[in-house]
Amino acid sequence: MTDDTRIAVKPNVLAGTHVDASKREAMVAAARDEPDVFWKHESRRVAWMREPTRIKNTSFTGDVSIRWYEDGELNASVSCLDRHLAERGDQVAIIWEGDDPNNDAKVTYRELHERVCRLANVLRKLEVKKGDRVTIYLPMVVEAAVAMLACARVGAIHSVVFGGFSAESLASRIQDCESTLLITADEGRRGGRRVPLKTNADEALKSSPTIRNVVVARVTGGEVPMQEGRDHWWDDLCRDVEPSCEPERMNAEDPLFILYTSGSTGKPKGVLHTTGGYMVWASFTHELVFDYRPGEVYWCTADVGWVTGHSYIVYGPLANGATSLMFEGVPSWPDNSRFWQVIDKHQVNIFYTAPTAIRALMRDGEEPVKRTSRKSLRILGSVGEPINPEAWLWYYRVVGDERCAVVDTWWQTETGGLMIAPLPGAVELKPGSATLPLPGVQPALLDNDGNTLTGPAEGNLVITDSWPGQMRTVFRDHQRFIQTYFSTFPGVYVTGDGARRDEDGYYWITGRVDDVINVSGHRMGTAEIESALVAHPKVAEAAVVGMPHDIKGQGIYAYVTLNAGEEPTEALRKELVTWVRKEIGPFAAPDAIQWAPGLPKTRSGKIMRRILRKIAANEVDGLGDTSTLADPTVVGDLIDNRVG
Ligand code: 6R9
């Protein structure tokens, strides 16, 4: 595969495409040269209670201040619900497909509006006020979208915690933002198994004193303990309130949500998104990149616990009046044809998933795909990690029958929405490349000294000016925001990713340049896994790096030094894996643990991760300079005892 491999999208897929190549060029120029005019125009995508007159007011230097539409007022739930009622109240807003293939449901915009209003009234009754934080710990059920929108309606800031996180991870996320209310469920369902959400929540609540009320959705009907006065069943509460609810007037810069995400150091950061700019960006990118047309069925397979679920299951599609499919299950259950069966069952037109899922399904060959029709499909999206050209081509050929555009979308929790991605019909595709920046996105590549690279080059991917969906701050820690994103290279937003730009200006994301790893699209800081490991009483020290993994993209490789006198046994290895699952969540379980009597450190005590990454990847010939190590002999021992 070379950079010249180009794929032009078949015209029949694109009849009536919103944006063609020349329109795209014009949009890119307008957004760059006259951002106030361009983004004033695009602001019409959301329903304002007070139209903004001040559009862009941003600075990437000094104290870093990002404000968009700052005198506008709106409520995100009105943009997603109320304003659709007249025109498409009876259109399906959410198709819910259960873990069990015989279990599904359709919720119209009118029904969704009523469910959101009822829960919003419940929140008000439980004294949740504008600016309060509400933590949401739910499986992939319609209630998750209802809960997010109900928070938005009363002006509460939601913090969704992925249902795969452990009690400990949930507790630390509640503590950091001091939520006063938790919304959870009895249990979740995934791949035929049950996930004990309420039990985990109860465990977390032992160390979460700020929570006054817990609203529990009945999902499986499983028996769970309810604490009198604190825990309430969702259905009981919603029965006794009005089906309509006055939305809170929010300033465009009032917070909409917090989403915790991993960085290279410290505990996860509370990424804060505000209302106006985020909603415009979610709507704009969803319509352009997925070429969304009224009446189409759109399916994003992400979990609402990640940013992709926020922007591309809930806010973007609903702002655009789309029919958004929400899937409770997994691609491999009851069998590995499930995705394609769901596509046929609900006549899905646009499908958006992660490379890790594609790679896992590829392994099972074409038959599970080919036994389904998939005729309804028009656009295929990819997100979460770099997609290798082989997986891209399989997606294009086998899933899309060479008929559908594949849109590889690069973005981050911090960016709120898609940043680098093709507009189908306007941009020719290259397998493995996220292609070109969207209108309003100004990427650049810098070398390690901060010099801007021109033409074809590889370097640190930065964004030189603000876009409406950008995160505004780290919740209650603006200094950390500045430090993390604007200090390595002053004056630009540092993404933490590396990228290559080819002769045609196409971007090829090469992966993280920091200590963040991406396992099956789950983003984790190596520091988080290390601190979980050293919390074990037998562990003295740990260093975690990513290693290449065929399906997951990256696997977790941990070097562990035990306390003096502890025996490195197989049983202890298993115990440590279980320990990390419990501390963080099942997805953070190490794939390999190597016992390391010593770690390669510089004389100042800094672990040389470059070396550990090479050993984990079994690239021991190119270890580079090890002369600055305090004790170079540890390297030989580590190489000899490599695992796997
Ligand atoms: C949306 C999301 C962000 C990190 C990002 C990058 C990686 C996401 C990608 C991609 C290559 C793509 N990433 N999409 N890498 N190509 N299309 O995933 O957000 O969980 O914050 O992760 O994921 O490394 O920096 P988040």
XYZ file of C-alpha atoms and ligand atoms in Angstrom:
670
model
C 0.000 0.000 0.000
C 1.456 3.336 -0.980
C 0.283 6.862 -0.337
C -0.877 6.977 -3.937
C -3.538 4.329 -3.501
C -6.664 6.364 -3.906
C -10.228 5.299 -3.910
C -12.882 7.429 -5.477
C -16.266 6.873 -3.950
C -18.895 5.455 -6.282
C -21.245 8.177 -7.477
C -24.404 6.202 -6.706
C -23.552 6.321 -3.014
C -23.284 10.030 -3.121
C -26.154 11.300 -5.226
C -27.291 14.438 -3.484
C -24.196 14.699 -1.301
C -24.260 17.788 0.846
C -20.762 18.931 0.084
C -18.745 18.401 -3.088
C -15.055 19.192 -3.574
C -15.483 22.818 -4.580
C -18.002 23.529 -1.839
C -15.596 21.980 0.651
C -12.784 24.228 -0.579
C -15.002 27.254 -0.175
C -15.967 26.220 3.348
C -12.341 25.652 4.349
C -11.402 29.113 3.070
C -14.388 30.826 4.696
C -13.851 29.169 8.076
C -10.185 30.141 7.992
C -10.497 33.706 6.676
C -13.763 34.838 8.221
C -14.460 32.595 11.173
C -17.023 34.955 12.700
C -19.132 34.992 9.547
C -18.767 31.272 8.920
C -19.577 30.163 12.465
C -22.400 32.669 12.832
C -23.965 30.996 9.812
C -23.386 27.475 11.185
C -24.821 28.467 14.577
C -28.293 28.142 13.008
C -27.943 24.403 13.468
C -29.003 24.723 17.087
C -32.114 26.268 18.618
C -31.136 29.455 20.430
C -33.243 31.105 23.100
C -31.107 34.146 22.496
C -29.117 34.377 19.244
C -25.414 34.961 19.757
C -23.896 38.172 18.391
C -20.360 37.584 19.632
C -18.991 34.508 17.853
C -15.314 33.690 18.419
C -13.252 34.953 21.322
C -10.316 32.645 21.880
C -6.683 32.783 22.910
C -4.148 29.952 23.064
C -1.581 32.035 24.972
C -1.285 33.317 28.526
C -4.216 32.115 30.558
C -5.759 30.312 27.523
C -9.367 31.357 27.147
C -11.800 29.721 24.744
C -15.215 31.282 24.300
C -17.643 30.757 21.440
C -21.078 32.348 21.028
C -20.579 33.855 24.468
C -23.695 36.028 24.565
C -25.981 33.303 23.188
C -28.446 31.326 25.284
C -29.816 27.869 24.624
C -30.601 24.493 26.106
C -29.051 21.425 24.489
C -32.119 19.276 25.177
C -34.316 21.730 23.258
C -32.018 21.486 20.242
C -32.177 17.696 20.430
C -35.880 17.317 21.182
C -38.412 20.166 21.423
C -37.682 21.809 18.124
C -38.158 18.518 16.244
C -41.609 17.865 17.656
C -43.613 19.862 15.122
C -41.924 18.378 12.087
C -40.878 14.901 13.191
C -42.433 14.177 16.556
C -43.501 10.717 15.405
C -40.210 9.860 13.730
C -38.065 7.348 15.591
C -35.277 9.124 17.469
C -33.656 6.048 18.998
C -33.784 2.464 17.825
C -32.639 0.335 20.715
C -31.259 -3.112 19.881
C -30.858 -5.327 22.922
C -28.083 -7.723 23.751
C -30.636 -10.455 23.107
C -31.523 -10.336 19.392
C -35.202 -10.740 20.261
C -35.193 -7.627 22.365
C -35.527 -4.214 20.736
C -37.473 -0.979 21.024
C -38.203 2.200 19.110
C -38.585 5.580 20.773
C -39.996 8.533 18.820
C -38.885 12.110 19.319
C -42.175 12.811 21.121
C -41.716 9.854 23.479
C -38.099 10.717 24.116
C -39.079 14.300 24.869
C -41.595 13.135 27.438
C -39.180 10.708 29.086
C -36.520 13.411 29.319
C -38.979 15.925 30.745
C -40.173 13.479 33.386
C -36.669 12.660 34.549
C -35.735 16.351 34.470
C -38.672 17.045 36.793
C -37.442 14.260 39.064
C -33.984 15.822 39.152
C -35.477 19.185 40.124
C -37.549 17.476 42.819
C -34.379 15.903 44.178
C -32.940 19.407 44.341
C -30.489 19.148 41.490
C -29.764 22.693 40.392
C -28.011 24.380 37.474
C -24.272 23.716 37.703
C -24.615 20.669 40.011
C -22.845 17.521 38.898
C -24.700 14.284 38.201
C -22.784 11.057 37.598
C -24.316 8.571 35.160
C -23.233 4.909 35.371
C -25.512 3.038 33.004
C -25.358 0.303 30.405
C -26.306 0.889 26.763
C -29.998 1.432 27.297
C -32.240 4.311 26.203
C -32.172 5.550 29.800
C -28.547 6.593 29.267
C -29.550 9.113 26.584
C -32.575 10.166 28.645
C -30.370 10.771 31.680
C -27.873 12.900 29.746
C -30.590 15.017 28.153
C -32.489 15.392 31.451
C -29.332 16.762 33.073
C -28.929 19.169 30.165
C -32.550 20.248 30.559
C -32.098 21.352 34.178
C -28.602 22.712 33.601
C -26.847 20.009 35.611
C -23.399 18.964 34.369
C -23.375 15.262 33.580
C -20.377 13.039 34.051
C -20.945 9.700 32.349
C -18.739 6.897 33.648
C -18.383 3.913 31.295
C -20.202 0.861 32.717
C -17.022 -1.208 32.330
C -15.257 0.829 35.010
C -14.809 -0.675 38.458
C -16.243 0.608 41.737
C -12.891 2.255 42.517
C -12.772 4.117 39.201
C -16.386 5.200 39.616
C -15.693 6.456 43.145
C -12.713 8.549 42.120
C -14.717 10.140 39.295
C -17.590 10.962 41.655
C -15.208 12.382 44.232
C -13.328 14.563 41.769
C -16.401 16.474 40.621
C -18.398 16.082 43.847
C -21.575 14.825 42.242
C -24.659 15.009 44.378
C -26.693 12.464 42.444
C -25.919 9.164 40.758
C -28.000 7.560 38.026
C -27.383 3.843 37.593
C -29.182 0.555 36.867
C -29.785 -2.716 38.645
C -27.581 -4.545 36.160
C -26.310 -4.303 32.611
C -26.286 -7.002 29.898
C -23.458 -7.712 27.505
C -22.774 -10.767 25.401
C -25.253 -12.887 27.370
C -23.725 -11.935 30.706
C -24.818 -9.567 33.431
C -22.830 -6.604 34.703
C -23.420 -5.819 38.413
C -23.771 -2.058 38.133
C -25.747 -1.375 41.322
C -23.415 -3.599 43.343
C -20.409 -1.693 41.977
C -22.178 1.588 42.655
C -22.909 0.593 46.253
C -19.233 -0.180 46.721
C -18.248 3.192 45.220
C -20.797 5.028 47.351
C -19.035 3.925 50.538
C -16.376 6.487 49.683
C -18.560 9.051 47.897
C -20.140 11.159 50.635
C -21.321 13.921 48.284
C -24.001 11.671 46.722
C -27.379 12.326 48.337
C -29.633 10.417 45.941
C -29.328 7.438 43.638
C -31.785 6.892 40.799
C -31.846 3.237 39.725
C -33.174 2.142 36.335
C -34.707 -1.320 36.191
C -32.930 -2.987 33.279
C -32.708 -6.714 34.013
C -35.064 -6.879 36.991
C -32.259 -8.456 39.009
C -32.493 -8.320 42.799
C -30.420 -5.469 44.185
C -30.330 -3.895 47.635
C -31.897 -0.427 47.860
C -30.921 1.918 50.661
C -33.932 3.636 52.189
C -33.936 7.397 51.681
C -30.987 7.341 49.292
C -31.909 4.914 46.500
C -35.021 5.350 44.351
C -36.390 3.352 41.423
C -36.430 5.417 38.231
C -39.949 4.252 37.196
C -41.474 5.078 40.547
C -40.108 8.610 40.510
C -41.022 9.322 36.897
C -44.594 8.148 37.325
C -45.408 10.927 39.782
C -44.182 13.957 37.822
C -45.402 16.111 34.926
C -44.648 15.010 31.332
C -43.416 18.483 30.414
C -40.589 20.496 31.902
C -39.411 24.070 31.398
C -35.807 23.959 30.127
C -33.171 25.973 31.975
C -31.788 28.931 30.006
C -28.090 28.243 29.624
C -25.387 30.593 28.468
C -23.461 29.172 25.496
C -20.416 28.890 27.752
C -22.217 27.156 30.634
C -20.896 23.600 31.064
C -22.797 20.748 29.428
C -20.700 17.828 30.594
C -17.514 16.528 32.120
C -15.893 13.406 30.722
C -12.892 11.889 32.444
C -10.051 10.938 30.181
C -6.555 9.612 30.606
C -3.417 11.585 30.100
C 0.237 10.729 30.449
C 0.449 11.742 34.089
C -1.659 11.728 37.192
C -5.260 10.737 37.598
C -7.795 11.105 34.792
C -8.714 14.666 33.899
C -12.254 16.018 33.885
C -12.504 17.306 30.328
C -15.102 20.083 30.366
C -17.328 20.873 27.396
C -19.746 23.779 27.280
C -23.069 24.101 25.531
C -23.162 26.328 22.432
C -19.931 25.573 20.597
C -20.078 21.872 21.428
C -23.607 21.504 20.047
C -22.761 23.358 16.843
C -19.647 21.233 16.354
C -21.433 17.931 17.053
C -24.198 18.794 14.591
C -21.876 20.230 11.918
C -19.469 17.281 11.903
C -22.202 14.625 12.088
C -23.985 16.039 9.072
C -20.890 16.687 6.955
C -18.782 13.619 7.526
C -21.604 11.085 7.579
C -23.392 12.999 4.836
C -26.483 12.534 6.962
C -29.818 12.921 5.156
C -33.255 13.131 6.749
C -34.898 9.761 7.213
C -31.678 7.768 7.314
C -30.832 5.263 10.033
C -27.483 5.923 11.598
C -25.635 3.539 13.913
C -22.597 4.310 16.029
C -21.457 1.236 17.988
C -19.555 3.159 20.684
C -20.593 3.143 24.323
C -22.174 6.311 25.693
C -19.483 6.189 28.366
C -16.936 7.467 25.830
C -16.923 10.743 23.945
C -17.917 9.028 20.706
C -21.176 8.001 22.346
C -21.780 11.533 23.625
C -21.234 13.301 20.309
C -22.302 10.623 17.826
C -25.041 8.612 19.512
C -26.719 11.393 21.443
C -25.953 15.064 20.795
C -24.917 15.206 17.105
C -27.510 12.840 15.627
C -30.381 14.092 17.775
C -29.529 17.731 17.051
C -29.790 16.765 13.375
C -33.122 14.995 13.830
C -31.605 11.649 12.905
C -32.673 8.140 13.827
C -29.837 6.932 16.034
C -29.388 3.245 16.765
C -28.169 2.259 20.201
C -26.783 -1.261 20.676
C -26.589 -2.965 24.036
C -24.584 -5.974 22.901
C -21.249 -6.996 21.428
C -20.203 -7.861 17.849
C -19.509 -11.506 18.677
C -22.725 -12.562 20.400
C -24.797 -14.689 19.807
C -22.433 -15.038 16.865
C -19.931 -13.016 14.859
C -22.496 -11.994 12.250
C -24.393 -9.821 14.713
C -23.378 -6.372 13.423
C -24.444 -7.234 9.882
C -27.682 -8.829 11.040
C -28.556 -5.683 12.953
C -27.775 -3.609 9.861
C -30.245 -5.661 7.808
C -32.851 -5.793 10.554
C -33.004 -2.020 10.988
C -31.918 -1.044 7.457
C -28.931 0.936 8.669
C -27.559 3.470 6.156
C -24.565 4.803 8.074
C -22.419 2.604 10.297
C -19.648 3.878 12.581
C -17.361 1.518 14.504
C -13.792 0.978 15.712
C -10.827 -0.671 13.983
C -10.469 -3.186 16.814
C -13.939 -4.569 16.043
C -13.151 -4.737 12.340
C -9.875 -6.560 12.964
C -11.533 -9.057 15.302
C -14.279 -9.787 12.757
C -11.795 -9.999 9.890
C -10.195 -12.929 11.643
C -13.388 -14.954 11.166
C -13.348 -14.507 7.419
C -15.937 -13.197 4.979
C -18.712 -15.737 5.428
C -20.348 -14.203 8.542
C -20.539 -10.900 6.641
C -21.528 -12.271 3.256
C -24.473 -14.199 4.599
C -26.181 -10.836 5.173
C -27.365 -8.292 2.601
C -26.083 -4.904 3.912
C -27.730 -3.253 0.866
C -28.942 -0.354 2.980
C -25.390 0.752 3.821
C -24.008 3.915 2.265
C -21.291 5.227 4.579
C -18.882 3.316 6.857
C -17.001 5.161 9.601
C -13.988 4.304 11.737
C -12.813 5.879 14.987
C -10.718 5.406 18.096
C -7.313 4.375 16.836
C -5.338 4.216 13.625
C -6.931 1.845 11.105
C -4.366 -0.212 9.246
C -4.807 -0.295 5.439
C -5.603 -4.045 5.514
C -8.506 -3.529 7.894
C -9.618 -0.445 5.969
C -9.718 -2.403 2.690
C -11.555 -5.325 4.280
C -14.143 -2.908 5.638
C -14.450 -1.305 2.205
C -14.511 -4.514 0.153
C -16.176 -7.092 2.346
C -18.530 -5.034 4.496
C -19.228 -2.223 2.033
C -19.062 -4.316 -1.178
C -16.885 -1.530 -2.671
C -20.018 0.567 -2.758
C -19.706 2.627 0.416
C -17.436 5.467 1.407
C -15.150 4.656 4.344
C -14.617 7.677 6.576
C -11.727 7.346 9.008
C -12.312 10.034 11.619
C -9.504 11.332 13.816
C -10.487 13.253 16.945
C -10.296 13.152 20.744
C -12.385 13.609 23.891
C -10.813 17.051 24.070
C -11.871 18.090 20.565
C -15.578 17.416 21.174
C -16.074 16.129 17.647
C -14.412 15.005 14.427
C -11.337 16.974 13.320
C -9.588 15.190 10.467
C -11.836 13.124 8.228
C -12.912 12.908 4.599
C -16.194 14.387 3.461
C -17.570 11.587 1.302
C -17.795 12.751 -2.281
C -15.616 15.787 -1.671
C -12.396 14.031 -0.721
C -10.850 10.990 -2.391
C -10.048 8.254 0.076
C -6.716 6.634 0.865
C -6.891 3.429 2.911
C -5.319 4.124 6.313
C -5.458 7.911 6.157
C -7.903 10.150 8.015
C -7.299 12.418 4.991
C -7.906 16.157 5.372
C -8.938 18.553 8.139
C -12.571 19.614 8.358
C -13.466 23.240 7.634
C -12.459 25.221 10.716
C -9.650 22.856 11.738
C -6.092 24.097 11.285
C -3.585 21.346 11.952
C 0.190 21.700 11.814
C 3.150 19.389 12.323
C 5.975 20.499 14.616
C 9.349 18.929 15.184
C 10.441 18.273 18.764
C 11.935 21.764 19.005
C 8.633 23.340 18.039
C 9.558 24.277 14.483
C 6.700 24.141 12.009
C 7.270 21.566 9.297
C 6.059 22.270 5.789
C 5.149 19.997 2.890
C 5.381 16.240 3.336
C 6.652 15.658 6.880
C 6.199 13.716 10.082
C 5.966 15.285 13.520
C 3.829 16.298 16.474
C 0.257 17.002 15.498
C -0.969 20.338 16.859
C -3.947 22.573 16.079
C -3.099 26.225 15.647
C -6.462 27.908 16.224
C -9.667 27.202 18.132
C -12.796 25.454 16.789
C -16.216 25.575 18.448
C -16.162 22.047 19.916
C -12.884 22.447 21.761
C -12.751 21.576 25.479
C -12.711 24.687 27.625
C -10.798 23.585 30.688
C -10.037 20.704 33.017
C -12.820 20.752 35.605
C -11.603 22.925 38.492
C -8.005 22.800 37.286
C -7.357 25.367 34.579
C -3.616 25.251 35.262
C -3.573 21.565 34.384
C -5.411 22.408 31.157
C -2.738 24.942 30.213
C 0.060 22.656 31.343
C -1.221 19.600 29.456
C -2.237 21.131 26.148
C -0.510 24.497 25.718
C 2.903 24.330 27.363
C 5.025 21.867 25.338
C 4.614 24.072 22.275
C 3.281 27.468 23.368
C 0.492 29.060 21.368
C -0.937 25.892 19.853
C -3.168 23.028 21.071
C -1.000 19.923 21.481
C -2.918 16.754 20.613
C -0.451 14.196 21.992
C -0.582 12.359 18.660
C 2.062 12.065 16.002
C 1.183 12.282 12.326
C 2.641 12.202 8.857
C 1.517 14.449 6.010
C 1.988 13.215 2.450
C 2.448 15.023 -0.869
C -1.286 15.594 -1.170
C -1.547 17.112 2.299
C -3.272 13.985 3.638
C -2.741 13.181 7.308
C -1.751 9.710 8.531
C -2.023 9.474 12.308
C 0.866 7.452 13.698
C -0.355 7.153 17.297
C 0.349 8.744 20.653
C 3.680 10.409 21.281
C 3.081 10.433 25.050
C 2.499 7.752 27.681
C -1.073 7.131 26.687
C -1.970 3.756 25.242
C -4.966 2.800 23.200
C -6.236 -0.717 23.808
C -9.204 -1.644 21.592
C -9.968 2.061 21.348
C -9.983 2.422 25.147
C -7.665 5.218 26.059
C -5.553 4.714 29.179
C -2.613 6.359 30.836
C 0.198 3.932 31.555
C 0.573 5.797 34.859
C -2.940 4.730 35.919
C -2.171 1.051 35.397
C 1.168 1.463 37.146
C -0.423 3.033 40.185
C -3.002 0.234 40.300
C -0.165 -2.317 40.252
C 1.928 -0.650 42.937
C -1.159 -0.433 45.135
C -0.836 -4.228 45.479
C 0.961 -5.061 48.745
C 3.537 -7.322 47.067
C 4.536 -4.905 44.314
C 7.451 -2.521 44.772
C 7.513 -0.890 41.373
C 5.848 -1.187 37.990
C 6.323 0.206 34.504
C 3.653 -0.231 31.860
C 4.038 0.211 28.117
C 1.956 -0.552 25.049
C 2.923 -3.432 22.786
C 1.715 -4.206 19.268
C -1.420 -6.388 19.298
C -3.099 -7.809 16.183
C -6.673 -7.249 17.305
C -6.571 -4.657 20.052
C -4.127 -2.358 18.264
C -2.125 -2.138 21.452
C -1.833 -4.586 24.321
C -0.717 -3.817 27.868
C 2.761 -4.987 28.840
C 3.710 -4.547 32.493
C 7.147 -4.827 34.065
C 6.757 -5.553 37.755
C 9.352 -5.449 40.504
C 8.246 -7.330 43.620
C 9.005 -6.419 47.197
C 12.070 -8.143 48.649
C 11.248 -11.701 49.666
C 8.185 -12.078 47.420
C 8.152 -15.078 45.074
C 7.345 -14.419 41.393
C 4.818 -17.229 40.883
C 2.224 -17.955 38.191
C -0.444 -17.561 40.867
C 0.784 -14.074 41.702
C 0.811 -13.138 38.031
C -2.867 -14.117 37.785
C -3.625 -12.309 41.009
C -2.119 -9.095 39.657
C -4.209 -9.309 36.484
C -7.355 -9.746 38.584
C -6.227 -6.916 40.827
C -5.927 -4.441 37.937
C -9.328 -5.513 36.591
C -10.797 -4.701 39.951
C -8.903 -1.444 40.440
C -9.652 0.052 37.026
C -11.894 -2.207 34.957
C -11.690 -5.413 32.897
C -10.411 -3.604 29.795
C -7.263 -2.515 31.668
C -6.087 -6.065 32.464
C -2.429 -6.502 31.436
C -1.833 -8.844 28.496
C 1.669 -9.664 29.715
C 3.448 -9.273 33.048
C 7.197 -9.620 33.156
C 8.998 -9.938 36.481
C 11.693 -7.296 36.509
C 14.309 -7.400 39.243
C 15.298 -3.893 38.093
C 13.998 -1.261 35.670
C 16.167 0.729 33.265
C 16.535 4.158 34.848
C 18.557 7.234 34.128
C 20.822 8.537 36.870
C 18.126 11.010 37.799
C 15.779 8.061 38.375
C 13.589 8.448 35.293
C 12.444 5.147 33.791
C 13.562 4.894 30.156
C 10.306 3.796 28.617
C 11.721 3.870 25.117
C 13.741 0.778 26.029
C 10.827 -0.961 27.715
C 8.628 -0.343 24.660
C 11.246 -1.868 22.381
C 11.614 -4.969 24.526
C 7.846 -5.414 24.752
C 7.632 -5.127 20.965
C 10.497 -7.635 20.649
C 12.592 -5.101 18.763
C 15.672 -5.731 20.816
C 18.151 -4.996 18.031
C 17.415 -1.287 17.962
C 17.594 -0.343 21.607
C 19.581 2.803 20.934
C 21.807 4.528 23.421
C 21.721 2.896 26.842
C 24.850 4.567 28.171
C 22.949 7.111 30.240
C 21.403 4.356 32.333
C 22.341 4.155 35.983
C 22.752 0.366 35.601
C 22.923 -0.756 31.947
C 23.052 -4.449 32.954
C 19.324 -4.553 33.782
C 18.569 -4.348 30.062
C 20.131 -7.716 29.271
C 18.135 -9.370 32.015
C 14.895 -7.847 30.742
C 15.586 -9.017 27.182
C 16.341 -12.556 28.353
C 13.136 -12.800 30.328
C 10.759 -11.234 27.841
C 7.241 -12.671 28.024
C 5.374 -13.978 24.976
C -12.659 9.831 19.655
C -11.723 9.165 20.591
C -8.321 9.892 21.410
C -7.084 9.233 20.838
C -6.372 10.119 19.845
C -5.686 9.093 18.972
C -6.684 7.961 18.899
C -8.879 8.352 17.713
C -8.328 7.963 15.642
C -7.181 7.822 16.447
C -5.904 7.340 14.579
C -8.194 7.739 14.224
N -7.566 8.058 17.725
N -9.356 8.279 16.459
N -5.977 7.514 15.920
N -6.962 7.439 13.749
N -9.243 7.812 13.384
O -11.293 8.058 20.336
O -11.384 9.872 21.703
O -10.945 8.235 23.597
O -10.170 10.655 23.690
O -9.057 8.980 22.210
O -7.457 8.065 20.106
O -4.509 8.648 19.575
O -5.482 10.989 20.510
P -10.409 9.433 22.885
